[in-house]
Amino acid sequence: MTSKMKAKERILQWARPEIIALKPYQSARQEFVSNGREMILLDANENPFNSTVNRYPDPMQNKLKSRIAEAKGIDSNQIFLGNGSDEVLNQLMLVFCKPGKDKAILLPPTFGMYQVCADINGVETLAVPLTKNFQLDVEAILAAQDKHTKMIFIPSPNNPTGNCFEREDVIAILEGFKGLVVLDEAYVEFAAKYSCIDLLEQYSNLVVVQTFSKAQGMAGVRLGMSFAHRQIIDLMNKVKAPYNINTLTQELVLKRLEEQGVVQQEVHQILLEKERLLIELPAISFIKTIYPSHANFFLIKVDKSKQRYNQLIERGIVVRNPSKNLNCANTLRITVGTTEENNALISALRTMDI
Ligand SMILES: Cc1ncc(COP(=O)(O)O)c(C=O)c1O
């Protein structure tokens, strides 16, 4: 068996048999080939009068995917697009974890949606805490797996802690984990050199998830992406809603892809503002620790997180209180805003520091 064949076989062994057997819904626009010809569309019961969105969107998002493929240096057929990463993450679990039988490994403190997806899909989770420095405990992770652990979710940069994980540790997990490794790079534009997207070529058990919600400045359009071996993408396409990415999203994201210079400038500005906050915040006496961050937010330890959270709300500033997460007692997670917003934050913190 060639290694290509082996990868395909291995992926099919992980997937739920009912998904492999599933006959997906065939949408009207997938049943013919137009070869660029202008067609009269009487197939989908749409209103024929042009409202700019009276037609269904391209169900496979071909134009958008080929543009993303170009930008990421991968093949179009290695891309699955979802209604935000939230949909992508849920879809991955749906395809690969048998309810009531398979398990997923989570690494607390971690992004809350993984547990929600697991609960929705009836999938048991095993928690392998990060180390004291919020790094991967590779040995414990690999020791925790059994024949039912199908997936592990690794957000890097991590939410809520903000730090990236070491590339060697990610590789050690890719080598030793016997299921899918979902590397959630939602904030990767803020730490581009940490991206592991290049490892896709080597590891067929890697799924890289990215989003247009953070650095790309498009949280409102809801576009999440996953990049993986073609076999994984084929299975995800089988279970997706026929028109899961709407026309406006496809158009706006295509436009944003042509504006990456602007995005880079914004990322640069956010990182400069982050540096400024990191200079200002240590002067606030109730801030005990500022954890290292590779993202557009950082986690701070304070004296009393609930009180400080409420005081900020009173001053018109909303941050996140992730204190209920493992090893995050009395912490707040603060997103870097505009210069004006950050000035308001610093002033508010100073008025609380008495
Ligand atoms: C690590 C991580 N992954 C995924 C998401 C969700 O992103 P999306 O807006 O694409 O659903 C978030 C949002 O906060 C996140 O922090």
Coordinates of C-alpha atoms and ligand atoms in Angstrom, one line a residue:
M1 CA 0.0 0.0 0.0
T2 CA 1.4 3.5 -0.8
S3 CA 1.5 6.0 1.9
K4 CA -1.3 8.0 0.1
M5 CA -3.5 4.9 0.3
K6 CA -2.5 4.3 3.9
A7 CA -3.6 7.8 4.9
K8 CA -7.0 7.4 3.2
E9 CA -7.5 4.0 4.8
R10 CA -6.5 5.4 8.2
I11 CA -8.9 8.4 7.9
L12 CA -11.8 6.1 6.9
Q13 CA -11.1 3.9 9.9
W14 CA -11.6 6.9 12.2
A15 CA -14.7 8.2 10.6
R16 CA -18.2 7.1 11.7
P17 CA -19.4 4.3 9.4
E18 CA -22.8 5.9 9.0
I19 CA -21.1 9.0 7.6
I20 CA -19.0 7.0 5.2
A21 CA -22.2 5.3 4.0
L22 CA -24.2 8.5 3.9
K23 CA -25.7 9.6 0.6
P24 CA -25.4 13.4 0.8
Y25 CA -28.2 15.8 -0.4
Q26 CA -27.5 16.7 -4.0
S27 CA -28.3 20.4 -4.5
A28 CA -29.8 21.6 -7.8
R29 CA -26.6 23.4 -8.8
Q30 CA -24.4 20.3 -8.4
E31 CA -26.3 18.2 -11.0
F32 CA -25.1 19.7 -14.2
V33 CA -21.9 21.2 -15.7
S34 CA -22.3 24.5 -17.4
N35 CA -18.7 24.9 -18.6
G36 CA -19.1 28.6 -18.3
R37 CA -22.2 28.8 -20.4
E38 CA -25.0 31.2 -19.3
M39 CA -27.9 28.9 -18.2
I40 CA -31.6 29.6 -17.7
L41 CA -32.0 28.4 -14.1
L42 CA -35.4 26.8 -13.6
D43 CA -34.2 24.1 -11.3
A44 CA -34.3 25.4 -7.7
N45 CA -37.7 27.2 -7.3
E46 CA -36.1 30.6 -6.8
N47 CA -37.7 33.9 -7.6
P48 CA -36.3 34.8 -11.0
F49 CA -36.3 38.6 -10.4
N50 CA -32.9 39.9 -9.6
S51 CA -32.4 41.1 -6.0
T52 CA -28.7 40.4 -6.2
V53 CA -29.3 37.5 -3.8
N54 CA -32.3 35.8 -5.4
R55 CA -30.1 32.8 -6.4
Y56 CA -28.7 30.2 -4.1
P57 CA -25.0 30.6 -3.4
D58 CA -22.4 28.2 -4.8
P59 CA -22.8 25.2 -2.5
M60 CA -19.1 24.3 -2.8
Q61 CA -17.8 27.8 -2.7
N62 CA -15.4 27.1 -5.6
K63 CA -14.3 30.6 -6.4
L64 CA -13.7 31.4 -2.8
K65 CA -11.9 28.2 -2.1
S66 CA -9.5 28.5 -5.0
R67 CA -8.6 32.0 -3.8
I68 CA -8.0 30.8 -0.3
A69 CA -6.0 27.9 -1.6
E70 CA -3.8 30.3 -3.5
A71 CA -3.3 32.4 -0.3
K72 CA -2.5 29.4 1.9
G73 CA -0.5 27.5 -0.6
I74 CA -2.6 24.4 -0.5
D75 CA -5.1 22.6 -2.8
S76 CA -8.8 23.7 -3.0
N77 CA -9.8 20.1 -2.2
Q78 CA -8.0 20.4 1.1
I79 CA -10.4 23.2 2.3
F80 CA -13.7 23.0 4.1
L81 CA -15.6 26.2 4.9
G82 CA -18.1 26.6 7.7
N83 CA -20.4 29.2 9.3
G84 CA -17.6 30.3 11.6
S85 CA -15.0 27.9 13.1
D86 CA -17.8 26.9 15.5
E87 CA -19.5 25.1 12.7
V88 CA -16.3 23.5 11.4
L89 CA -15.4 22.2 14.9
N90 CA -18.9 20.8 15.4
Q91 CA -18.8 19.1 11.9
L92 CA -15.4 17.5 12.7
M93 CA -16.8 15.9 15.8
L94 CA -20.0 14.8 14.0
V95 CA -18.0 13.1 11.3
F96 CA -15.4 11.4 13.5
C97 CA -16.9 10.7 16.9
K98 CA -19.5 8.1 17.5
P99 CA -22.0 9.4 20.1
G100 CA -21.8 7.4 23.4
K101 CA -18.6 5.6 22.3
D102 CA -15.8 7.8 21.1
K103 CA -13.9 10.4 23.1
A104 CA -12.1 13.7 22.6
I105 CA -9.2 15.1 24.5
L106 CA -9.3 18.7 25.7
L107 CA -6.5 20.7 27.3
P108 CA -7.8 23.0 30.0
P109 CA -7.8 25.9 30.3
T110 CA -9.1 25.9 26.8
F111 CA -11.7 27.3 24.4
G112 CA -15.2 26.6 25.7
M113 CA -16.8 25.6 22.4
Y114 CA -15.0 22.2 22.3
Q115 CA -16.8 21.0 25.4
V116 CA -20.1 22.3 24.0
C117 CA -19.6 20.5 20.7
A118 CA -18.8 17.3 22.6
D119 CA -21.9 17.7 24.7
I120 CA -24.1 18.3 21.6
N121 CA -22.6 15.3 19.9
G122 CA -22.8 13.0 22.9
V123 CA -19.0 12.6 23.0
E124 CA -17.1 12.1 26.3
T125 CA -14.2 14.4 26.9
L126 CA -10.9 13.6 28.7
A127 CA -9.2 16.6 30.3
V128 CA -5.4 16.7 30.2
P129 CA -4.5 20.0 31.9
L130 CA -1.8 22.3 30.4
T131 CA 1.4 22.5 32.5
K132 CA 1.9 25.3 35.0
N133 CA 3.3 27.5 32.2
F134 CA 0.2 26.7 30.1
Q135 CA 2.2 24.5 27.8
L136 CA 1.3 21.1 26.3
D137 CA 2.0 18.1 28.6
V138 CA 2.9 15.8 25.7
E139 CA 3.6 12.8 27.8
A140 CA 0.3 13.0 29.7
I141 CA -1.6 13.6 26.5
L142 CA -0.2 10.6 24.8
A143 CA -0.7 8.5 27.9
A144 CA -4.4 9.5 28.1
Q145 CA -5.4 8.1 24.8
D146 CA -7.2 4.8 24.3
K147 CA -8.8 3.1 21.4
H148 CA -11.9 5.4 21.7
T149 CA -10.0 8.8 21.7
K150 CA -10.6 10.0 18.2
M151 CA -9.7 13.7 18.4
I152 CA -7.7 16.2 20.3
F153 CA -8.4 19.9 20.2
I154 CA -5.3 22.2 20.5
P155 CA -6.0 26.0 20.2
S156 CA -2.7 27.8 19.4
P157 CA -2.6 30.7 20.4
N158 CA -4.6 29.3 23.2
N159 CA -7.8 30.9 24.4
P160 CA -8.0 32.1 27.3
T161 CA -4.3 32.1 28.1
G162 CA -3.1 33.7 24.8
N163 CA 0.2 31.7 24.4
C164 CA 1.2 29.6 21.4
F165 CA 2.4 26.0 21.9
E166 CA 5.9 24.8 20.9
R167 CA 6.1 23.4 17.4
E168 CA 8.1 20.4 18.6
D169 CA 5.3 19.6 21.0
V170 CA 2.7 19.8 18.3
I171 CA 4.8 17.5 16.1
A172 CA 5.3 15.0 19.0
I173 CA 1.5 14.9 19.4
L174 CA 1.0 14.5 15.6
E175 CA 3.5 11.6 15.7
G176 CA 2.1 9.8 18.8
F177 CA -1.6 10.5 18.8
K178 CA -3.7 7.8 17.1
G179 CA -6.6 10.0 16.1
L180 CA -7.2 13.5 14.5
V181 CA -5.2 16.5 15.8
V182 CA -7.3 19.6 15.5
L183 CA -5.0 22.6 15.6
D184 CA -7.2 25.7 16.1
E185 CA -5.2 28.7 14.8
A186 CA -8.0 31.3 15.3
Y187 CA -5.5 34.0 16.3
V188 CA -2.5 32.9 14.1
E189 CA -2.2 36.1 12.2
F190 CA -1.0 37.7 15.4
A191 CA 1.8 35.0 15.7
A192 CA 2.3 34.0 12.0
K193 CA 5.6 32.2 12.6
Y194 CA 3.9 29.7 14.9
S195 CA 1.5 28.4 12.2
C196 CA 1.7 24.7 11.6
I197 CA -0.2 24.7 8.3
D198 CA 3.0 23.6 6.5
L199 CA 2.8 20.3 8.5
L200 CA -0.3 19.3 6.5
E201 CA 1.9 17.9 3.8
Q202 CA 3.5 15.5 6.2
Y203 CA 0.7 14.6 8.6
S204 CA -2.6 13.2 7.3
N205 CA -4.0 13.3 10.9
L206 CA -3.7 17.1 11.1
V207 CA -6.6 19.5 10.7
V208 CA -5.8 23.2 10.9
V209 CA -8.7 25.5 11.7
Q210 CA -8.5 29.2 10.9
T211 CA -11.1 32.0 10.9
F212 CA -12.1 35.3 9.4
S213 CA -13.4 36.5 12.8
K214 CA -10.3 37.7 14.5
A215 CA -7.4 39.4 12.7
Q216 CA -9.3 39.4 9.4
G217 CA -11.9 41.7 11.0
M218 CA -15.0 39.8 9.7
A219 CA -16.6 38.2 12.8
G220 CA -20.0 39.3 11.4
V221 CA -19.8 37.4 8.2
R222 CA -19.1 34.0 9.9
L223 CA -16.5 32.3 7.9
G224 CA -14.4 29.5 9.4
M225 CA -11.9 27.3 7.5
S226 CA -10.4 24.0 8.0
F227 CA -7.4 22.6 6.0
A228 CA -6.8 18.9 6.0
H229 CA -6.2 15.8 3.9
R230 CA -8.6 15.5 1.0
Q231 CA -10.3 12.5 2.5
I232 CA -11.2 14.4 5.7
I233 CA -12.6 17.3 3.6
D234 CA -14.7 14.9 1.5
L235 CA -16.3 13.5 4.6
M236 CA -17.0 17.0 6.0
N237 CA -18.6 18.0 2.7
K238 CA -20.9 15.0 3.0
V239 CA -22.6 16.2 6.2
K240 CA -22.7 20.0 5.6
A241 CA -25.9 21.9 5.0
P242 CA -26.2 22.3 1.2
Y243 CA -25.7 26.1 1.1
N244 CA -23.9 26.7 4.4
I245 CA -21.9 29.8 3.2
N246 CA -24.2 32.5 2.0
T247 CA -23.6 34.7 -1.1
L248 CA -22.8 37.9 0.9
T249 CA -20.2 36.1 3.0
Q250 CA -18.6 34.6 -0.1
E251 CA -18.4 38.0 -1.8
L252 CA -17.2 40.0 1.2
V253 CA -14.5 37.4 2.0
L254 CA -13.3 37.4 -1.6
K255 CA -13.0 41.2 -1.3
R256 CA -11.1 41.0 2.0
L257 CA -8.6 38.6 0.5
E258 CA -7.6 41.4 -1.9
E259 CA -7.1 43.7 1.1
Q260 CA -4.5 41.7 3.0
G261 CA -2.2 44.8 3.1
V262 CA -4.9 46.6 5.2
V263 CA -5.2 43.5 7.5
Q264 CA -1.5 43.4 8.0
Q265 CA -1.5 47.1 8.9
E266 CA -4.3 46.5 11.4
V267 CA -2.5 43.5 12.9
H268 CA 0.6 45.6 13.3
Q269 CA -1.3 48.4 15.0
I270 CA -3.0 46.0 17.4
L271 CA 0.4 44.5 18.3
L272 CA 1.8 48.0 18.9
E273 CA -1.2 48.8 21.1
K274 CA -0.7 45.5 22.9
E275 CA 2.9 46.4 23.7
R276 CA 1.7 49.8 25.0
L277 CA -0.8 48.1 27.3
L278 CA 1.9 45.7 28.5
I279 CA 4.0 48.8 29.6
E280 CA 1.0 50.5 31.3
L281 CA -0.7 47.7 33.1
P282 CA 2.1 46.6 35.5
A283 CA 1.7 50.0 37.2
I284 CA -1.8 49.0 38.3
S285 CA -1.4 47.5 41.8
F286 CA -4.2 44.9 41.8
I287 CA -2.8 43.3 38.6
K288 CA -0.6 40.5 39.9
T289 CA 0.5 38.8 36.7
I290 CA 0.3 39.4 33.0
Y291 CA 0.7 36.1 31.2
P292 CA 2.7 35.9 28.0
S293 CA 0.5 36.2 24.9
H294 CA 0.9 35.7 21.2
A295 CA -2.6 36.8 20.4
N296 CA -4.7 40.1 20.3
F297 CA -5.7 39.6 24.0
F298 CA -4.0 38.7 27.2
L299 CA -4.8 37.1 30.5
I300 CA -4.1 38.9 33.7
K301 CA -4.3 37.8 37.3
V302 CA -5.9 40.3 39.6
D303 CA -6.8 40.4 43.3
K304 CA -10.5 39.8 42.9
S305 CA -11.7 39.1 39.4
K306 CA -15.4 39.4 40.0
Q307 CA -15.1 42.7 41.7
R308 CA -12.7 44.1 39.0
Y309 CA -15.0 42.8 36.2
N310 CA -18.0 44.6 37.7
Q311 CA -16.0 47.8 38.3
L312 CA -15.1 47.8 34.6
I313 CA -18.7 47.2 33.6
E314 CA -19.7 50.2 35.7
R315 CA -17.2 52.2 33.7
G316 CA -18.6 51.0 30.4
I317 CA -15.9 48.5 29.6
V318 CA -16.6 44.8 29.0
V319 CA -13.8 42.2 29.4
R320 CA -14.1 38.5 29.9
N321 CA -13.9 36.8 33.3
P322 CA -12.6 33.2 32.6
S323 CA -11.9 32.5 36.3
K324 CA -13.9 29.3 36.3
N325 CA -11.4 27.7 34.0
L326 CA -8.8 25.4 35.4
N327 CA -5.9 27.3 36.9
C328 CA -7.5 30.7 35.9
A329 CA -8.8 31.7 39.3
N330 CA -9.0 35.5 39.6
T331 CA -8.1 36.2 36.0
L332 CA -9.5 38.6 33.4
R333 CA -9.0 38.3 29.6
I334 CA -8.7 41.6 27.9
T335 CA -8.8 42.1 24.1
V336 CA -6.6 44.8 22.7
G337 CA -8.8 47.6 21.3
T338 CA -8.2 50.8 19.4
T339 CA -5.9 53.5 20.9
E340 CA -9.0 55.3 22.2
E341 CA -10.5 52.2 23.7
N342 CA -7.2 51.2 25.3
N343 CA -6.8 54.7 26.8
A344 CA -10.2 54.4 28.3
L345 CA -9.3 51.0 29.7
I346 CA -6.1 52.4 31.3
S347 CA -7.9 55.4 32.8
A348 CA -10.7 53.1 34.2
L349 CA -8.1 50.7 35.7
R350 CA -6.4 53.7 37.3
T351 CA -9.6 55.0 38.9
M352 CA -10.1 51.5 40.3
D353 CA -6.6 51.4 41.8
I354 CA -7.3 53.0 45.1
Ligands
LIG1 C1 -9.7 29.4 19.8 C2 -10.9 29.8 19.1 N1 -11.4 29.0 18.2 C3 -12.5 29.4 17.5 C4 -13.2 30.5 17.8 C5 -14.5 30.8 17.1 O1 -14.3 31.5 15.9 P1 -15.4 31.7 14.9 O2 -15.9 33.1 15.0 O3 -14.8 31.5 13.5 O4 -16.6 30.7 15.1 C6 -12.8 31.3 18.8 C7 -13.6 32.5 19.2 O5 -13.4 33.1 20.2 C8 -11.6 31.0 19.5 O6 -11.2 31.7 20.5

